[in-house]
Short mmCIF file of N, CA, C and O in Angstrom, two decimals:
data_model
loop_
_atom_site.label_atom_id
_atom_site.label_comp_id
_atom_site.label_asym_id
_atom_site.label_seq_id
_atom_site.Cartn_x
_atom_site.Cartn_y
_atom_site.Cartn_z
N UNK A 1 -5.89 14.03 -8.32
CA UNK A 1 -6.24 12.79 -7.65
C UNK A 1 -7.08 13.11 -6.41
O UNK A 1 -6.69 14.05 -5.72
N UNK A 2 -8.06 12.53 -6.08
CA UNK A 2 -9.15 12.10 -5.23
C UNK A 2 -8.49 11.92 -3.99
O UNK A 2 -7.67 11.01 -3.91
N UNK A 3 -8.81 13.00 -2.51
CA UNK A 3 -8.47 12.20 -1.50
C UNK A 3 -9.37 11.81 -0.59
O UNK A 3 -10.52 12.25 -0.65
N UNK A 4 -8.90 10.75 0.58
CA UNK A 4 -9.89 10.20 1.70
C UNK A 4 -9.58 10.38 2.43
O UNK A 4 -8.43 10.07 2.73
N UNK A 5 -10.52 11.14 3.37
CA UNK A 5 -9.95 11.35 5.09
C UNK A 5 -10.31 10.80 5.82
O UNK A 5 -11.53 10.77 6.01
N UNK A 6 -9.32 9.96 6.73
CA UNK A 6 -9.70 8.82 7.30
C UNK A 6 -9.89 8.89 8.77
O UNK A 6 -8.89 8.16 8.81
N UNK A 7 -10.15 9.02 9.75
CA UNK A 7 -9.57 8.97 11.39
C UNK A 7 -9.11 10.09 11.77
O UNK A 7 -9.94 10.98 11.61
N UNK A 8 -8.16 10.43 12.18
CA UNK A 8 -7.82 11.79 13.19
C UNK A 8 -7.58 12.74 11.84
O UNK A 8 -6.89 13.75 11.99
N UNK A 9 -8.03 12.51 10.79
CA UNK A 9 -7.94 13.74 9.32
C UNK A 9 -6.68 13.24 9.10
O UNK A 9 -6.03 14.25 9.35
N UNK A 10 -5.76 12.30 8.77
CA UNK A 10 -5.05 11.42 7.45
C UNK A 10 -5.79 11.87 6.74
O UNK A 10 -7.01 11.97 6.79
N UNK A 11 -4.85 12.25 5.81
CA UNK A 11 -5.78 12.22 4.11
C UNK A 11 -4.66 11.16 3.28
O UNK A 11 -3.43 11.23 3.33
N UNK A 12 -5.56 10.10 2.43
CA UNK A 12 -4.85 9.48 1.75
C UNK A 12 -5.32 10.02 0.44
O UNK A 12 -6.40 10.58 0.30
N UNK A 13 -4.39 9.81 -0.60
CA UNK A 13 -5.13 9.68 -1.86
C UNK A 13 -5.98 8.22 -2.22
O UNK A 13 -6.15 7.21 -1.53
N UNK A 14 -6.27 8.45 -3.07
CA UNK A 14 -7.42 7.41 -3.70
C UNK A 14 -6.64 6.25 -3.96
O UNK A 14 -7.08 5.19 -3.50
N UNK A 15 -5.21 6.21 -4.81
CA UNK A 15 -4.97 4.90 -5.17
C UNK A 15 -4.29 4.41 -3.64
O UNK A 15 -4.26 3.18 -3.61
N UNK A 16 -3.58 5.23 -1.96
CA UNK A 16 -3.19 5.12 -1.33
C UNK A 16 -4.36 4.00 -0.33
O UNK A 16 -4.29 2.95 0.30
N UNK A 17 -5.36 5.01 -0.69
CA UNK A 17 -6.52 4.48 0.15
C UNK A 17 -6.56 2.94 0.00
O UNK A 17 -6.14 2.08 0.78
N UNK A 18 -7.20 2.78 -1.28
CA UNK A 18 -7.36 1.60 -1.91
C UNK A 18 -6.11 0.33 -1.89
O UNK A 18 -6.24 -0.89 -1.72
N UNK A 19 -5.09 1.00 -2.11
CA UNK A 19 -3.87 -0.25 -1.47
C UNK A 19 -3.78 -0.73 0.03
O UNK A 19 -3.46 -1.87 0.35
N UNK A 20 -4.22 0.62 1.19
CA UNK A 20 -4.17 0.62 2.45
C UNK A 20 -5.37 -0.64 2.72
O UNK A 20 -5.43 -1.56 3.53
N UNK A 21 -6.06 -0.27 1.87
CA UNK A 21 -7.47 -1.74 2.10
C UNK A 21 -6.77 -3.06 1.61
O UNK A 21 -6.83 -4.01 2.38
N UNK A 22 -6.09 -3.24 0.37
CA UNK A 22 -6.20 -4.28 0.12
C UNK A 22 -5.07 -5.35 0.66
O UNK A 22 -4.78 -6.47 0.24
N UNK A 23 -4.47 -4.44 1.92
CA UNK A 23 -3.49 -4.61 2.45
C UNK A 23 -4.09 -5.08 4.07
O UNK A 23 -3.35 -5.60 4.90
N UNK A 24 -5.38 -4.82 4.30
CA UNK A 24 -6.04 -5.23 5.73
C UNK A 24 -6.98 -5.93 5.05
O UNK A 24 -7.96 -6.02 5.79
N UNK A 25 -7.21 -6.56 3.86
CA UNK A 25 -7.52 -7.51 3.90
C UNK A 25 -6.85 -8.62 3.33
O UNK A 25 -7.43 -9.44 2.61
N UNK A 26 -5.82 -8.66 3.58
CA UNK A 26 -4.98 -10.03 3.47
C UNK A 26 -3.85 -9.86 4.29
O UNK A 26 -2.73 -9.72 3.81
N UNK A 27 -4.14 -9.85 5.77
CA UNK A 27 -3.15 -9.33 6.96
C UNK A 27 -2.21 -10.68 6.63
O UNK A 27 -2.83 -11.59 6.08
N UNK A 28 -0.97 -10.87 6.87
CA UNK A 28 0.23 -11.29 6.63
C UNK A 28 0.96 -11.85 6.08
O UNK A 28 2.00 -12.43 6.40
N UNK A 29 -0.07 -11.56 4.29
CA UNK A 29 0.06 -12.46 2.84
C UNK A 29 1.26 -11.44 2.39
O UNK A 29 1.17 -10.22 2.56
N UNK A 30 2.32 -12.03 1.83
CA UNK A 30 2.98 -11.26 0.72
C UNK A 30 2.11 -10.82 -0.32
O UNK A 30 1.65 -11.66 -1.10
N UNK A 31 1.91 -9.94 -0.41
CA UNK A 31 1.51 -9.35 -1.87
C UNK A 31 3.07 -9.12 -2.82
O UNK A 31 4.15 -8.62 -2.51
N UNK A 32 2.58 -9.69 -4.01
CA UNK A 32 3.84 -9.12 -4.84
C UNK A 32 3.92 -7.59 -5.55
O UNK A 32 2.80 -7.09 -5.58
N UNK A 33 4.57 -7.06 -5.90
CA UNK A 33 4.71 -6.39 -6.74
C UNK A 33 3.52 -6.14 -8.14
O UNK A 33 2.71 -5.28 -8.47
N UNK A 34 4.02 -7.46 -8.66
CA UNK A 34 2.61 -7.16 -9.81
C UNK A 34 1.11 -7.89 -9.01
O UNK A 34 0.14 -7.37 -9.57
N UNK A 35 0.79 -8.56 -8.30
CA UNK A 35 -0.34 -8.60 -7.76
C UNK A 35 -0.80 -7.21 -7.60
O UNK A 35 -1.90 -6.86 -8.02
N UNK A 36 0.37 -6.07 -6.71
CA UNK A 36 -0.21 -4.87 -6.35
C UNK A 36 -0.56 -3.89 -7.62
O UNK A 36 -1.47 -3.06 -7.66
N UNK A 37 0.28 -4.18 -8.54
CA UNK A 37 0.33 -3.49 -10.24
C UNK A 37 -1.37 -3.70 -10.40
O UNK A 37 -2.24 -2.83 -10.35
N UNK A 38 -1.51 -5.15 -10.60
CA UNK A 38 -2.41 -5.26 -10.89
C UNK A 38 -3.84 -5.03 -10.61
O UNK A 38 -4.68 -4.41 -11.27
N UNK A 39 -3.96 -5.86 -9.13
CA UNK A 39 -5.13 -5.41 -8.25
C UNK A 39 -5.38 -3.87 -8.77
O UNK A 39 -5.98 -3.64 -9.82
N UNK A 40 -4.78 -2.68 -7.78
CA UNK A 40 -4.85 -1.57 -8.01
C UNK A 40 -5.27 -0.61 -8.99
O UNK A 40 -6.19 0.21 -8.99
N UNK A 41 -3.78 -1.10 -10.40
CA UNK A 41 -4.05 0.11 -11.72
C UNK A 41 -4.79 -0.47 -12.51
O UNK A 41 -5.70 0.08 -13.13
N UNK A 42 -4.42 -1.93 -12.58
CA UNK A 42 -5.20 -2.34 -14.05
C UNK A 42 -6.53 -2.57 -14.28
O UNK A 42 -7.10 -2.80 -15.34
N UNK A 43 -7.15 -2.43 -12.63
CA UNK A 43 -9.02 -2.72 -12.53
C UNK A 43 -9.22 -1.14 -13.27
O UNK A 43 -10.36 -0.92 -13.67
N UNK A 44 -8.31 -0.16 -13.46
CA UNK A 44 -8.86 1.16 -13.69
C UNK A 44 -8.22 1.49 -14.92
O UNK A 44 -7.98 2.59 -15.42
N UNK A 45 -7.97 0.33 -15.32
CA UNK A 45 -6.98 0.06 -17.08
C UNK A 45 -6.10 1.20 -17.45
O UNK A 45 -6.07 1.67 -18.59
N UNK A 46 -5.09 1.79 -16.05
CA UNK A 46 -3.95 2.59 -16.32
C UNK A 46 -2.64 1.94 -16.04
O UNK A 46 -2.79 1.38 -14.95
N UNK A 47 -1.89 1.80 -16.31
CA UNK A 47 -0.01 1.94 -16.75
C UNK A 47 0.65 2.33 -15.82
O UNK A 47 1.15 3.45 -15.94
N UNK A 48 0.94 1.48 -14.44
CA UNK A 48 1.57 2.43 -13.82
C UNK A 48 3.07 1.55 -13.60
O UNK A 48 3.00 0.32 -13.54
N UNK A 49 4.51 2.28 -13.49
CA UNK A 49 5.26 1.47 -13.33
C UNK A 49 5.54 1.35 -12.08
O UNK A 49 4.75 2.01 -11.40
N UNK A 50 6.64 0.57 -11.22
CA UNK A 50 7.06 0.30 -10.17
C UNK A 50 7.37 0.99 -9.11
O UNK A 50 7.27 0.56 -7.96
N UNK A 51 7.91 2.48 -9.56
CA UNK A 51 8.50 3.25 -9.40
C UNK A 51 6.82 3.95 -8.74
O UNK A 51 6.37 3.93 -7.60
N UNK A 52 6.52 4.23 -9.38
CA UNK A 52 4.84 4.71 -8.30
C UNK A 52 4.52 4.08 -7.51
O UNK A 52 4.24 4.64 -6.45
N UNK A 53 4.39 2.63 -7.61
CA UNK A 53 3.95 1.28 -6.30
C UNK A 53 5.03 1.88 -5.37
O UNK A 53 4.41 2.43 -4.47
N UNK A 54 6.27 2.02 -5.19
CA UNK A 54 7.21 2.49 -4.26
C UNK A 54 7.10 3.40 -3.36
O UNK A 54 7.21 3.52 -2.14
N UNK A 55 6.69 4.44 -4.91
CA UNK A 55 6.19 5.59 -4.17
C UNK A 55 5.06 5.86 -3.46
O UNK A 55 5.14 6.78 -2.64
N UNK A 56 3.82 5.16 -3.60
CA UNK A 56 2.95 5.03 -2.74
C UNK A 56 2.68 4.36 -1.49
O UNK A 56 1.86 4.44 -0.59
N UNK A 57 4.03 3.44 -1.89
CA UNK A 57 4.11 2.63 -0.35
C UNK A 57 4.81 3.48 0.74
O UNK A 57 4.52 3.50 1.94
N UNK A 58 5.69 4.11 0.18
CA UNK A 58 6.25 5.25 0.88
C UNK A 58 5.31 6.01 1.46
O UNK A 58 5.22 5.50 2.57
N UNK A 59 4.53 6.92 1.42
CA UNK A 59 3.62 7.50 1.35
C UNK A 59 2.68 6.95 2.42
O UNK A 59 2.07 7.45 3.37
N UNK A 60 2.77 5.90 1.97
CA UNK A 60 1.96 5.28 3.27
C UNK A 60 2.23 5.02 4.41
O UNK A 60 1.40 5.07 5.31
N UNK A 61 3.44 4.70 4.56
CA UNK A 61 4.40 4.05 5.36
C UNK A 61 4.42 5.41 6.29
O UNK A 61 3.93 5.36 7.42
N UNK A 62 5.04 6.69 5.77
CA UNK A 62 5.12 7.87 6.05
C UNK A 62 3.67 8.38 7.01
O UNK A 62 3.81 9.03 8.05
N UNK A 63 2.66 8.08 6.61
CA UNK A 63 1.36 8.24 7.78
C UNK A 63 1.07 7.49 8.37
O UNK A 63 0.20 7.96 9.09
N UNK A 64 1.25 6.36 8.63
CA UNK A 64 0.68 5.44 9.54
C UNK A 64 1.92 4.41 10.16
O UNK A 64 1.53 3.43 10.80
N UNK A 65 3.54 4.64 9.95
CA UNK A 65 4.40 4.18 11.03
C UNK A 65 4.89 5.13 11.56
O UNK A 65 6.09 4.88 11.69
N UNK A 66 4.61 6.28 12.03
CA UNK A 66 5.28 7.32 12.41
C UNK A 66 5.43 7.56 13.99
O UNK A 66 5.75 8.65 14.47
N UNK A 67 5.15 6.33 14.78
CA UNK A 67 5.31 5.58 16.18
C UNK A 67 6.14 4.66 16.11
O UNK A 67 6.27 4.01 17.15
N UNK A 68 7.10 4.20 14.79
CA UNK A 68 8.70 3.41 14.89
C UNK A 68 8.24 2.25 15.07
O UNK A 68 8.90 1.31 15.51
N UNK A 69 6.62 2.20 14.61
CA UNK A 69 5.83 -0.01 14.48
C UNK A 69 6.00 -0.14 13.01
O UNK A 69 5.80 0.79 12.23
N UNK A 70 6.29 -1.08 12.73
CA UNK A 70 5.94 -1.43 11.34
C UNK A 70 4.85 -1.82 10.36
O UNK A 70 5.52 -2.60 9.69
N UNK A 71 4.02 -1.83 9.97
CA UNK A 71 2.46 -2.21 9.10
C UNK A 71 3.00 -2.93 8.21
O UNK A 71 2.82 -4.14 8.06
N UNK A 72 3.86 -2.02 7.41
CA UNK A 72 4.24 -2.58 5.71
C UNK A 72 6.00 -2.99 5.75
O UNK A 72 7.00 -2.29 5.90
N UNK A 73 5.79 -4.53 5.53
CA UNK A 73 7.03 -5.23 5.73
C UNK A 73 7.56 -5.19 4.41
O UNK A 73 6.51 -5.36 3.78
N UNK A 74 8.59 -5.08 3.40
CA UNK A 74 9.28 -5.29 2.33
C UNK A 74 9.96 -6.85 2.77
O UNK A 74 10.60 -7.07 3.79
N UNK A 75 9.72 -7.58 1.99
CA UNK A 75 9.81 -9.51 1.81
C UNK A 75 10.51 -9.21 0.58
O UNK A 75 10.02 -9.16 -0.55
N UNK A 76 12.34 -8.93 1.10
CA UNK A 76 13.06 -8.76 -0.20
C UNK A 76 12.73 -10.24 -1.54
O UNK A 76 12.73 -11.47 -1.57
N UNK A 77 12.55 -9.36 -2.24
CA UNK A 77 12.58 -10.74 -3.67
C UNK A 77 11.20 -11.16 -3.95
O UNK A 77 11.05 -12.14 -4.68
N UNK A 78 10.24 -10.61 -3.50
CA UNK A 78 8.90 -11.22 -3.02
C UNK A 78 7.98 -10.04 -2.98
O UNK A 78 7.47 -10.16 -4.09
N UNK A 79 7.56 -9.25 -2.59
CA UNK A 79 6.73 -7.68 -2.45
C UNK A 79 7.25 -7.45 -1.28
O UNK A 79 8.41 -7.29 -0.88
N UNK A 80 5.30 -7.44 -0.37
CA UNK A 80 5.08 -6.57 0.47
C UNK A 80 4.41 -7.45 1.78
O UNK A 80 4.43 -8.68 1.66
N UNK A 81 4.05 -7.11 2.54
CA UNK A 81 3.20 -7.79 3.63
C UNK A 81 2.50 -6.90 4.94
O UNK A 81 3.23 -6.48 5.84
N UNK A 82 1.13 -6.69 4.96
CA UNK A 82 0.71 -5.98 6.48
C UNK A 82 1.39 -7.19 7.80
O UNK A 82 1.00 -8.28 8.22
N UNK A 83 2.00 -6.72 7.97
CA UNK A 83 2.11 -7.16 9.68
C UNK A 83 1.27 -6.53 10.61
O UNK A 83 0.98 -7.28 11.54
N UNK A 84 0.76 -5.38 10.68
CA UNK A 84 -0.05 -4.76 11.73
C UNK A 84 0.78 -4.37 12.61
O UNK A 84 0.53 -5.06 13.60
N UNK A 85 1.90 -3.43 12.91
CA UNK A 85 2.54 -3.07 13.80
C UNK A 85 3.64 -3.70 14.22
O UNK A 85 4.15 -3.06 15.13
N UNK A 86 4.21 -4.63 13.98
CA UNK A 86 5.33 -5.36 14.63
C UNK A 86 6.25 -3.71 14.68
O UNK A 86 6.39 -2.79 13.87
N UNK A 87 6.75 -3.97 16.06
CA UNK A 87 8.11 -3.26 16.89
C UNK A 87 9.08 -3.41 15.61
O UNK A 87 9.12 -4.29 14.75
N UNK A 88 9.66 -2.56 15.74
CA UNK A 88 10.99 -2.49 14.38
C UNK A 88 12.29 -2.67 15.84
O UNK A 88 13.50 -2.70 15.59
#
């Protein structure tokens, strides 16, 4: 997998990258689950299950809240949401 180095040298991977965007551009929309399935794997007509979306949110979460702000909100029952930093 393809990575992008972003700012102070973050490296995301490619599908990380690409969620990290489609996540600043719809600052404080729930994204669901399969919206993110979809947007993401299926423009690139691969199979991915849930269990990777998790894991990449992780992943993300892991480089860019690592100052104890929040970006990526979990909206139990519902997906995901950028907040942009809200204080935890």
């Amino acid at each position: 997998d393809r990575s992008v180095s972003r700012g102070l040298g973050d490296v995301y991977k490619r599908q990380e990258y690409k969620m990290l965007n489609l996540f600043l551009k719809n600052p404080k929309q729930v994204l669901t689950r399969q919206q993110l399935l979809e947007r993401l794997w299926d423009i690139d007509e691969k199979y991915v299950d849930e269990h990777t979306l998790t894991t990449s949110i992780s992943r993300i979460r892991s480089k860019i809240e690592a100052d104890g702000d929040t970006y990526i909100k979990t909206v139990y029952g519902m997906g995901y949401q950028w907040t942009g930093g809200e204080k935890k």
